[in-house]
Structure formats: C-alpha cells, structure tokens
C-alpha cells in the first residue's frame, strides 16, 4: 500500500477543520494526522515532543485564530521548524496579510472557498515543488515585488539556479545538480539577492513567477 503524506491542520473552526480533514483523507496521496484549534496548541505539542515534525509533509494554517494567530504561528515555525511546508488558509484576500504570511515562509496561500480540485493540486504542488500560488495571490505578490520596474540582465547559470531554487531542493542538492561547489552556489544566491534587491528564497520564487522563468501551475 502506498504511504500517504502526513498533514496537520491548525484551525479554530471545528466544522471547517473536520470537513477539510474528510476532504484531504479522500485524496489518494494525503492523510490528516492531527488537528489543532490554534497555534499555541500546535507549538505546545511540538515542544512536548508529541509531534515528530520530520514525518509531517504539510501544515495547513488558518490565518485568523484566537490565542495565537496564523502570523505569529508562522513566525515561530520559521524560527524553529523552518523545514515545515506551510499553506496558509483564510477567508480574506487582504494583500498585506498575504504578503506577511509569504514573507514569513508560507509556501502557499489559499482562500477557504477554493475548489477541492485546486486544493488537491495545491497540496501536491507544495509537496513536490515547494510552493503554490493561485493566479490571484501571485498577481498581488508580483505587483509588489519590483516597485522600480527595473529589468535585470541574468546569466544562463543564474537563470538555471533560480529555476532550481523554485523547487524543494536544498542548496547543497542544487550545487550537486549544477556540478558546482556549495560555496559557488552561496555566491550565486548572495549575488542574486543583491542584484534583485530581495532577501529570501521566496523572493527568488516570486521574481521567477513575475518574469516567467517558472510557471505557477
């Protein structure tokens, strides 16, 4: 039997959380193993070693929750469990909230009225490629990415590096793939961060989407 990828849901709306669990468990590749009502409950379980986060493929994180909301939970995950792939969930398409969640490391942002088909696609894409943005969300983000509307001349190796950076590969794996040393790859990364005036890997992803270096679907 094929092993399903494990998923955690953090959402304070019990009916939605249980319905989402039922939907995800109907997919061939995923299984919900835990539900939490807020970020604090989730963090407490991690710190008490009740969760082996190495076995978790995806975390679905509600943005608006009592006790500890999605943004503060996302900040904690970024600082303590950065390897976790998080998809933010919300009823709102507020631009500032989307940008804050992505900047804090969320790999995707889905509205709660997303169709089951797109929802399954998002889970698969984040699990396999490392990120997923709907046309609506990517449009909001890329419009904010390059306020100066400057064009940058990129070398072929830089473009190839960006394409690899848009996957879930580690920088060491990218170095192996490109037959370069990790130190050289670190140089590519830092030079691109400086050239493109960005600070994070997700910034590279958004730049790649904006300039059609990679596709969002």
PDB file of C-alpha atoms in Angstrom:
ATOM      1  CA  UNK A   1       0.000   0.000   0.000  1.00  0.00           C
ATOM      2  CA  UNK A   2       1.279   3.447  -0.910  1.00  0.00           C
ATOM      3  CA  UNK A   3       2.316   5.568   2.084  1.00  0.00           C
ATOM      4  CA  UNK A   4       0.306   8.758   2.311  1.00  0.00           C
ATOM      5  CA  UNK A   5       1.911  12.117   3.065  1.00  0.00           C
ATOM      6  CA  UNK A   6       1.035  13.314   6.570  1.00  0.00           C
ATOM      7  CA  UNK A   7      -0.818  16.595   7.061  1.00  0.00           C
ATOM      8  CA  UNK A   8      -1.599  18.742  10.131  1.00  0.00           C
ATOM      9  CA  UNK A   9      -4.493  21.218  10.252  1.00  0.00           C
ATOM     10  CA  UNK A  10      -4.410  24.256  12.559  1.00  0.00           C
ATOM     11  CA  UNK A  11      -7.818  25.961  12.509  1.00  0.00           C
ATOM     12  CA  UNK A  12     -10.204  27.091  15.257  1.00  0.00           C
ATOM     13  CA  UNK A  13     -13.396  26.438  13.290  1.00  0.00           C
ATOM     14  CA  UNK A  14     -14.217  22.853  14.191  1.00  0.00           C
ATOM     15  CA  UNK A  15     -16.757  22.256  11.427  1.00  0.00           C
ATOM     16  CA  UNK A  16     -14.413  23.578   8.727  1.00  0.00           C
ATOM     17  CA  UNK A  17     -11.452  21.685  10.189  1.00  0.00           C
ATOM     18  CA  UNK A  18     -13.323  18.387  10.282  1.00  0.00           C
ATOM     19  CA  UNK A  19     -14.715  18.914   6.771  1.00  0.00           C
ATOM     20  CA  UNK A  20     -11.234  19.716   5.496  1.00  0.00           C
ATOM     21  CA  UNK A  21      -9.874  16.600   7.166  1.00  0.00           C
ATOM     22  CA  UNK A  22     -12.539  14.498   5.472  1.00  0.00           C
ATOM     23  CA  UNK A  23     -11.729  16.066   2.088  1.00  0.00           C
ATOM     24  CA  UNK A  24      -7.972  15.586   2.419  1.00  0.00           C
ATOM     25  CA  UNK A  25      -8.347  11.984   3.554  1.00  0.00           C
ATOM     26  CA  UNK A  26     -10.345  11.335   0.379  1.00  0.00           C
ATOM     27  CA  UNK A  27      -7.272  12.248  -1.697  1.00  0.00           C
ATOM     28  CA  UNK A  28      -5.004   9.378  -2.720  1.00  0.00           C
ATOM     29  CA  UNK A  29      -1.748  10.905  -1.508  1.00  0.00           C
ATOM     30  CA  UNK A  30      -2.543  12.609   1.821  1.00  0.00           C
ATOM     31  CA  UNK A  31      -3.662  11.800   5.361  1.00  0.00           C
ATOM     32  CA  UNK A  32      -4.526  14.229   8.174  1.00  0.00           C
ATOM     33  CA  UNK A  33      -2.843  13.010  11.363  1.00  0.00           C
ATOM     34  CA  UNK A  34      -3.639  15.894  13.747  1.00  0.00           C
ATOM     35  CA  UNK A  35      -5.959  18.887  14.168  1.00  0.00           C
ATOM     36  CA  UNK A  36      -5.224  21.873  16.430  1.00  0.00           C
ATOM     37  CA  UNK A  37      -7.526  24.764  17.358  1.00  0.00           C
ATOM     38  CA  UNK A  38      -4.793  27.416  17.482  1.00  0.00           C
ATOM     39  CA  UNK A  39      -1.087  27.976  17.061  1.00  0.00           C
ATOM     40  CA  UNK A  40      -0.312  27.670  20.767  1.00  0.00           C
ATOM     41  CA  UNK A  41      -1.765  24.159  20.985  1.00  0.00           C
ATOM     42  CA  UNK A  42       0.351  23.157  17.984  1.00  0.00           C
ATOM     43  CA  UNK A  43       3.557  24.709  19.350  1.00  0.00           C
ATOM     44  CA  UNK A  44       2.985  23.161  22.798  1.00  0.00           C
ATOM     45  CA  UNK A  45       2.644  19.723  21.184  1.00  0.00           C
ATOM     46  CA  UNK A  46       5.843  20.212  19.172  1.00  0.00           C
ATOM     47  CA  UNK A  47       7.788  21.361  22.234  1.00  0.00           C
ATOM     48  CA  UNK A  48       6.445  18.419  24.253  1.00  0.00           C
ATOM     49  CA  UNK A  49       7.668  16.066  21.502  1.00  0.00           C
ATOM     50  CA  UNK A  50       4.135  14.868  20.836  1.00  0.00           C
ATOM     51  CA  UNK A  51       4.712  15.551  17.134  1.00  0.00           C
ATOM     52  CA  UNK A  52       7.609  14.293  15.055  1.00  0.00           C
ATOM     53  CA  UNK A  53       7.751  17.170  12.579  1.00  0.00           C
ATOM     54  CA  UNK A  54      10.233  15.237  10.416  1.00  0.00           C
ATOM     55  CA  UNK A  55       7.324  12.994   9.415  1.00  0.00           C
ATOM     56  CA  UNK A  56       4.964  15.869   8.545  1.00  0.00           C
ATOM     57  CA  UNK A  57       4.748  16.791   4.868  1.00  0.00           C
ATOM     58  CA  UNK A  58       2.366  19.763   5.111  1.00  0.00           C
ATOM     59  CA  UNK A  59       0.820  22.111   7.672  1.00  0.00           C
ATOM     60  CA  UNK A  60      -2.432  23.894   6.810  1.00  0.00           C
ATOM     61  CA  UNK A  61      -2.523  27.048   8.895  1.00  0.00           C
ATOM     62  CA  UNK A  62      -5.553  29.279   9.453  1.00  0.00           C
ATOM     63  CA  UNK A  63      -4.593  32.961   9.414  1.00  0.00           C
ATOM     64  CA  UNK A  64      -7.254  34.241  11.836  1.00  0.00           C
ATOM     65  CA  UNK A  65      -7.338  32.311  15.137  1.00  0.00           C
ATOM     66  CA  UNK A  66      -7.701  33.132  18.843  1.00  0.00           C
ATOM     67  CA  UNK A  67      -4.905  32.633  21.405  1.00  0.00           C
ATOM     68  CA  UNK A  68      -2.135  32.573  18.777  1.00  0.00           C
ATOM     69  CA  UNK A  69      -2.973  33.577  15.217  1.00  0.00           C
ATOM     70  CA  UNK A  70      -1.548  32.349  11.930  1.00  0.00           C
ATOM     71  CA  UNK A  71       1.062  35.071  11.502  1.00  0.00           C
ATOM     72  CA  UNK A  72       2.588  34.594  14.959  1.00  0.00           C
ATOM     73  CA  UNK A  73       2.471  30.823  14.494  1.00  0.00           C
ATOM     74  CA  UNK A  74       4.166  31.227  11.110  1.00  0.00           C
ATOM     75  CA  UNK A  75       6.893  33.340  12.745  1.00  0.00           C
ATOM     76  CA  UNK A  76       7.523  30.586  15.295  1.00  0.00           C
ATOM     77  CA  UNK A  77       7.662  27.910  12.585  1.00  0.00           C
ATOM     78  CA  UNK A  78      10.126  29.994  10.568  1.00  0.00           C
ATOM     79  CA  UNK A  79      12.414  30.362  13.590  1.00  0.00           C
ATOM     80  CA  UNK A  80      12.064  26.843  14.997  1.00  0.00           C
ATOM     81  CA  UNK A  81      10.836  24.411  12.316  1.00  0.00           C
ATOM     82  CA  UNK A  82      11.768  26.104   9.053  1.00  0.00           C
ATOM     83  CA  UNK A  83      11.698  22.795   7.168  1.00  0.00           C
ATOM     84  CA  UNK A  84       7.907  22.524   7.580  1.00  0.00           C
ATOM     85  CA  UNK A  85       5.927  23.334   4.438  1.00  0.00           C
ATOM     86  CA  UNK A  86       3.024  25.574   5.396  1.00  0.00           C
ATOM     87  CA  UNK A  87      -0.009  26.547   3.338  1.00  0.00           C
ATOM     88  CA  UNK A  88      -1.914  29.489   4.801  1.00  0.00           C
ATOM     89  CA  UNK A  89      -5.729  29.364   4.793  1.00  0.00           C
ATOM     90  CA  UNK A  90      -8.019  32.375   5.044  1.00  0.00           C
ATOM     91  CA  UNK A  91     -11.420  33.766   4.120  1.00  0.00           C
ATOM     92  CA  UNK A  92      -9.736  37.077   3.242  1.00  0.00           C
ATOM     93  CA  UNK A  93      -7.645  38.076   0.238  1.00  0.00           C
ATOM     94  CA  UNK A  94      -6.106  41.011   2.104  1.00  0.00           C
ATOM     95  CA  UNK A  95      -2.895  41.925   0.300  1.00  0.00           C
ATOM     96  CA  UNK A  96      -0.887  42.876   3.382  1.00  0.00           C
ATOM     97  CA  UNK A  97      -1.778  39.651   5.193  1.00  0.00           C
ATOM     98  CA  UNK A  98      -0.855  37.522   2.181  1.00  0.00           C
ATOM     99  CA  UNK A  99       2.496  39.261   1.827  1.00  0.00           C
ATOM    100  CA  UNK A 100       3.282  38.920   5.544  1.00  0.00           C
ATOM    101  CA  UNK A 101       2.485  35.200   5.550  1.00  0.00           C
ATOM    102  CA  UNK A 102       4.602  34.552   2.461  1.00  0.00           C
ATOM    103  CA  UNK A 103       7.495  36.636   3.790  1.00  0.00           C
ATOM    104  CA  UNK A 104       7.415  34.566   6.979  1.00  0.00           C
ATOM    105  CA  UNK A 105       7.813  31.373   4.991  1.00  0.00           C
ATOM    106  CA  UNK A 106       4.360  30.145   3.930  1.00  0.00           C
ATOM    107  CA  UNK A 107       4.687  28.114   0.724  1.00  0.00           C
ATOM    108  CA  UNK A 108       1.185  28.965  -0.447  1.00  0.00           C
ATOM    109  CA  UNK A 109      -1.948  30.940   0.410  1.00  0.00           C
ATOM    110  CA  UNK A 110      -5.403  29.558  -0.269  1.00  0.00           C
ATOM    111  CA  UNK A 111      -8.811  31.101   0.260  1.00  0.00           C
ATOM    112  CA  UNK A 112     -11.225  28.842   2.107  1.00  0.00           C
ATOM    113  CA  UNK A 113     -13.674  28.838  -0.805  1.00  0.00           C
ATOM    114  CA  UNK A 114     -11.051  27.222  -3.060  1.00  0.00           C
ATOM    115  CA  UNK A 115     -12.425  24.307  -5.069  1.00  0.00           C
ATOM    116  CA  UNK A 116     -11.468  20.747  -3.981  1.00  0.00           C
ATOM    117  CA  UNK A 117      -9.635  20.247  -7.292  1.00  0.00           C
ATOM    118  CA  UNK A 118      -7.400  23.292  -6.820  1.00  0.00           C
ATOM    119  CA  UNK A 119      -6.944  22.412  -3.155  1.00  0.00           C
ATOM    120  CA  UNK A 120      -5.643  18.949  -4.045  1.00  0.00           C
ATOM    121  CA  UNK A 121      -3.419  20.466  -6.733  1.00  0.00           C
ATOM    122  CA  UNK A 122      -2.003  22.902  -4.159  1.00  0.00           C
ATOM    123  CA  UNK A 123      -1.156  20.089  -1.728  1.00  0.00           C
ATOM    124  CA  UNK A 124       0.577  18.069  -4.432  1.00  0.00           C
ATOM    125  CA  UNK A 125       2.453  21.054  -5.840  1.00  0.00           C
ATOM    126  CA  UNK A 126       3.766  22.244  -2.472  1.00  0.00           C
ATOM    127  CA  UNK A 127       4.771  18.684  -1.560  1.00  0.00           C
ATOM    128  CA  UNK A 128       6.554  18.123  -4.888  1.00  0.00           C
ATOM    129  CA  UNK A 129       7.818  21.563  -5.935  1.00  0.00           C
ATOM    130  CA  UNK A 130       7.887  23.504  -2.692  1.00  0.00           C
ATOM    131  CA  UNK A 131       5.407  26.307  -3.455  1.00  0.00           C
ATOM    132  CA  UNK A 132       1.957  27.028  -4.916  1.00  0.00           C
ATOM    133  CA  UNK A 133       0.288  30.350  -5.664  1.00  0.00           C
ATOM    134  CA  UNK A 134      -3.085  30.843  -7.286  1.00  0.00           C
ATOM    135  CA  UNK A 135      -3.306  33.409 -10.054  1.00  0.00           C
ATOM    136  CA  UNK A 136      -4.979  35.859  -7.654  1.00  0.00           C
ATOM    137  CA  UNK A 137      -2.301  35.588  -4.976  1.00  0.00           C
ATOM    138  CA  UNK A 138       0.662  35.567  -7.362  1.00  0.00           C
ATOM    139  CA  UNK A 139      -0.759  38.636  -9.061  1.00  0.00           C
ATOM    140  CA  UNK A 140      -0.876  40.533  -5.769  1.00  0.00           C
ATOM    141  CA  UNK A 141       2.608  39.465  -4.836  1.00  0.00           C
ATOM    142  CA  UNK A 142       4.455  40.094  -8.059  1.00  0.00           C
ATOM    143  CA  UNK A 143       2.928  43.566  -8.336  1.00  0.00           C
ATOM    144  CA  UNK A 144       4.650  44.365  -5.044  1.00  0.00           C
ATOM    145  CA  UNK A 145       7.919  42.649  -5.841  1.00  0.00           C
ATOM    146  CA  UNK A 146       9.580  45.143  -8.164  1.00  0.00           C
ATOM    147  CA  UNK A 147       8.327  48.641  -7.462  1.00  0.00           C
ATOM    148  CA  UNK A 148      11.041  50.207  -9.597  1.00  0.00           C
ATOM    149  CA  UNK A 149      10.034  48.055 -12.565  1.00  0.00           C
ATOM    150  CA  UNK A 150      13.708  47.543 -13.380  1.00  0.00           C
ATOM    151  CA  UNK A 151      14.881  44.886 -15.811  1.00  0.00           C
ATOM    152  CA  UNK A 152      17.858  42.770 -14.820  1.00  0.00           C
ATOM    153  CA  UNK A 153      20.289  41.040 -17.109  1.00  0.00           C
ATOM    154  CA  UNK A 154      20.734  37.476 -15.902  1.00  0.00           C
ATOM    155  CA  UNK A 155      23.332  34.946 -16.996  1.00  0.00           C
ATOM    156  CA  UNK A 156      22.256  31.452 -18.077  1.00  0.00           C
ATOM    157  CA  UNK A 157      23.728  29.918 -14.909  1.00  0.00           C
ATOM    158  CA  UNK A 158      21.831  32.438 -12.775  1.00  0.00           C
ATOM    159  CA  UNK A 159      18.561  31.570 -14.507  1.00  0.00           C
ATOM    160  CA  UNK A 160      19.246  27.860 -14.010  1.00  0.00           C
ATOM    161  CA  UNK A 161      19.986  28.484 -10.337  1.00  0.00           C
ATOM    162  CA  UNK A 162      16.710  30.398  -9.934  1.00  0.00           C
ATOM    163  CA  UNK A 163      14.788  27.502 -11.528  1.00  0.00           C
ATOM    164  CA  UNK A 164      16.372  25.081  -9.057  1.00  0.00           C
ATOM    165  CA  UNK A 165      15.651  27.489  -6.186  1.00  0.00           C
ATOM    166  CA  UNK A 166      11.959  27.293  -7.121  1.00  0.00           C
ATOM    167  CA  UNK A 167      11.941  23.607  -6.145  1.00  0.00           C
ATOM    168  CA  UNK A 168      12.259  21.983  -2.725  1.00  0.00           C
ATOM    169  CA  UNK A 169      15.921  21.111  -3.323  1.00  0.00           C
ATOM    170  CA  UNK A 170      18.419  22.193  -0.689  1.00  0.00           C
ATOM    171  CA  UNK A 171      21.250  24.482  -1.745  1.00  0.00           C
ATOM    172  CA  UNK A 172      23.637  21.506  -1.470  1.00  0.00           C
ATOM    173  CA  UNK A 173      21.419  19.487  -3.807  1.00  0.00           C
ATOM    174  CA  UNK A 174      21.348  22.431  -6.215  1.00  0.00           C
ATOM    175  CA  UNK A 175      25.141  22.535  -6.123  1.00  0.00           C
ATOM    176  CA  UNK A 176      25.295  18.817  -6.986  1.00  0.00           C
ATOM    177  CA  UNK A 177      22.730  19.265  -9.770  1.00  0.00           C
ATOM    178  CA  UNK A 178      24.699  22.132 -11.303  1.00  0.00           C
ATOM    179  CA  UNK A 179      28.081  20.392 -10.741  1.00  0.00           C
ATOM    180  CA  UNK A 180      29.295  23.334  -8.661  1.00  0.00           C
ATOM    181  CA  UNK A 181      30.663  23.668  -5.144  1.00  0.00           C
ATOM    182  CA  UNK A 182      28.325  24.727  -2.313  1.00  0.00           C
ATOM    183  CA  UNK A 183      30.496  27.834  -1.908  1.00  0.00           C
ATOM    184  CA  UNK A 184      29.884  28.797  -5.550  1.00  0.00           C
ATOM    185  CA  UNK A 185      26.138  28.283  -5.091  1.00  0.00           C
ATOM    186  CA  UNK A 186      26.238  30.501  -2.000  1.00  0.00           C
ATOM    187  CA  UNK A 187      27.870  33.129  -4.207  1.00  0.00           C
ATOM    188  CA  UNK A 188      25.112  32.842  -6.827  1.00  0.00           C
ATOM    189  CA  UNK A 189      22.484  33.235  -4.122  1.00  0.00           C
ATOM    190  CA  UNK A 190      24.042  36.272  -2.472  1.00  0.00           C
ATOM    191  CA  UNK A 191      24.777  37.967  -5.814  1.00  0.00           C
ATOM    192  CA  UNK A 192      21.172  37.464  -6.946  1.00  0.00           C
ATOM    193  CA  UNK A 193      19.791  38.713  -3.638  1.00  0.00           C
ATOM    194  CA  UNK A 194      21.877  41.855  -4.100  1.00  0.00           C
ATOM    195  CA  UNK A 195      21.146  42.290  -7.821  1.00  0.00           C
ATOM    196  CA  UNK A 196      17.395  41.731  -7.497  1.00  0.00           C
ATOM    197  CA  UNK A 197      17.121  43.559  -4.151  1.00  0.00           C
ATOM    198  CA  UNK A 198      15.479  40.655  -2.382  1.00  0.00           C
ATOM    199  CA  UNK A 199      16.308  38.958   0.912  1.00  0.00           C
ATOM    200  CA  UNK A 200      14.802  35.474   0.823  1.00  0.00           C
ATOM    201  CA  UNK A 201      14.414  32.382  -1.336  1.00  0.00           C
ATOM    202  CA  UNK A 202      10.706  33.065  -1.651  1.00  0.00           C
ATOM    203  CA  UNK A 203      11.701  36.391  -3.191  1.00  0.00           C
ATOM    204  CA  UNK A 204      13.523  34.444  -5.901  1.00  0.00           C
ATOM    205  CA  UNK A 205      10.397  32.368  -6.475  1.00  0.00           C
ATOM    206  CA  UNK A 206       8.228  35.465  -6.861  1.00  0.00           C
ATOM    207  CA  UNK A 207      10.768  37.072  -9.185  1.00  0.00           C
ATOM    208  CA  UNK A 208      10.762  33.887 -11.271  1.00  0.00           C
ATOM    209  CA  UNK A 209       6.959  33.925 -11.478  1.00  0.00           C
ATOM    210  CA  UNK A 210       6.837  37.609 -12.391  1.00  0.00           C
ATOM    211  CA  UNK A 211       9.397  37.180 -15.160  1.00  0.00           C
ATOM    212  CA  UNK A 212       8.005  33.853 -16.404  1.00  0.00           C
ATOM    213  CA  UNK A 213      11.169  31.930 -15.529  1.00  0.00           C
ATOM    214  CA  UNK A 214       8.845  29.364 -13.940  1.00  0.00           C
ATOM    215  CA  UNK A 215       5.093  28.803 -14.227  1.00  0.00           C
ATOM    216  CA  UNK A 216       2.715  28.782 -11.260  1.00  0.00           C
ATOM    217  CA  UNK A 217       0.783  25.734 -12.445  1.00  0.00           C
TER     218      UNK A 217
END
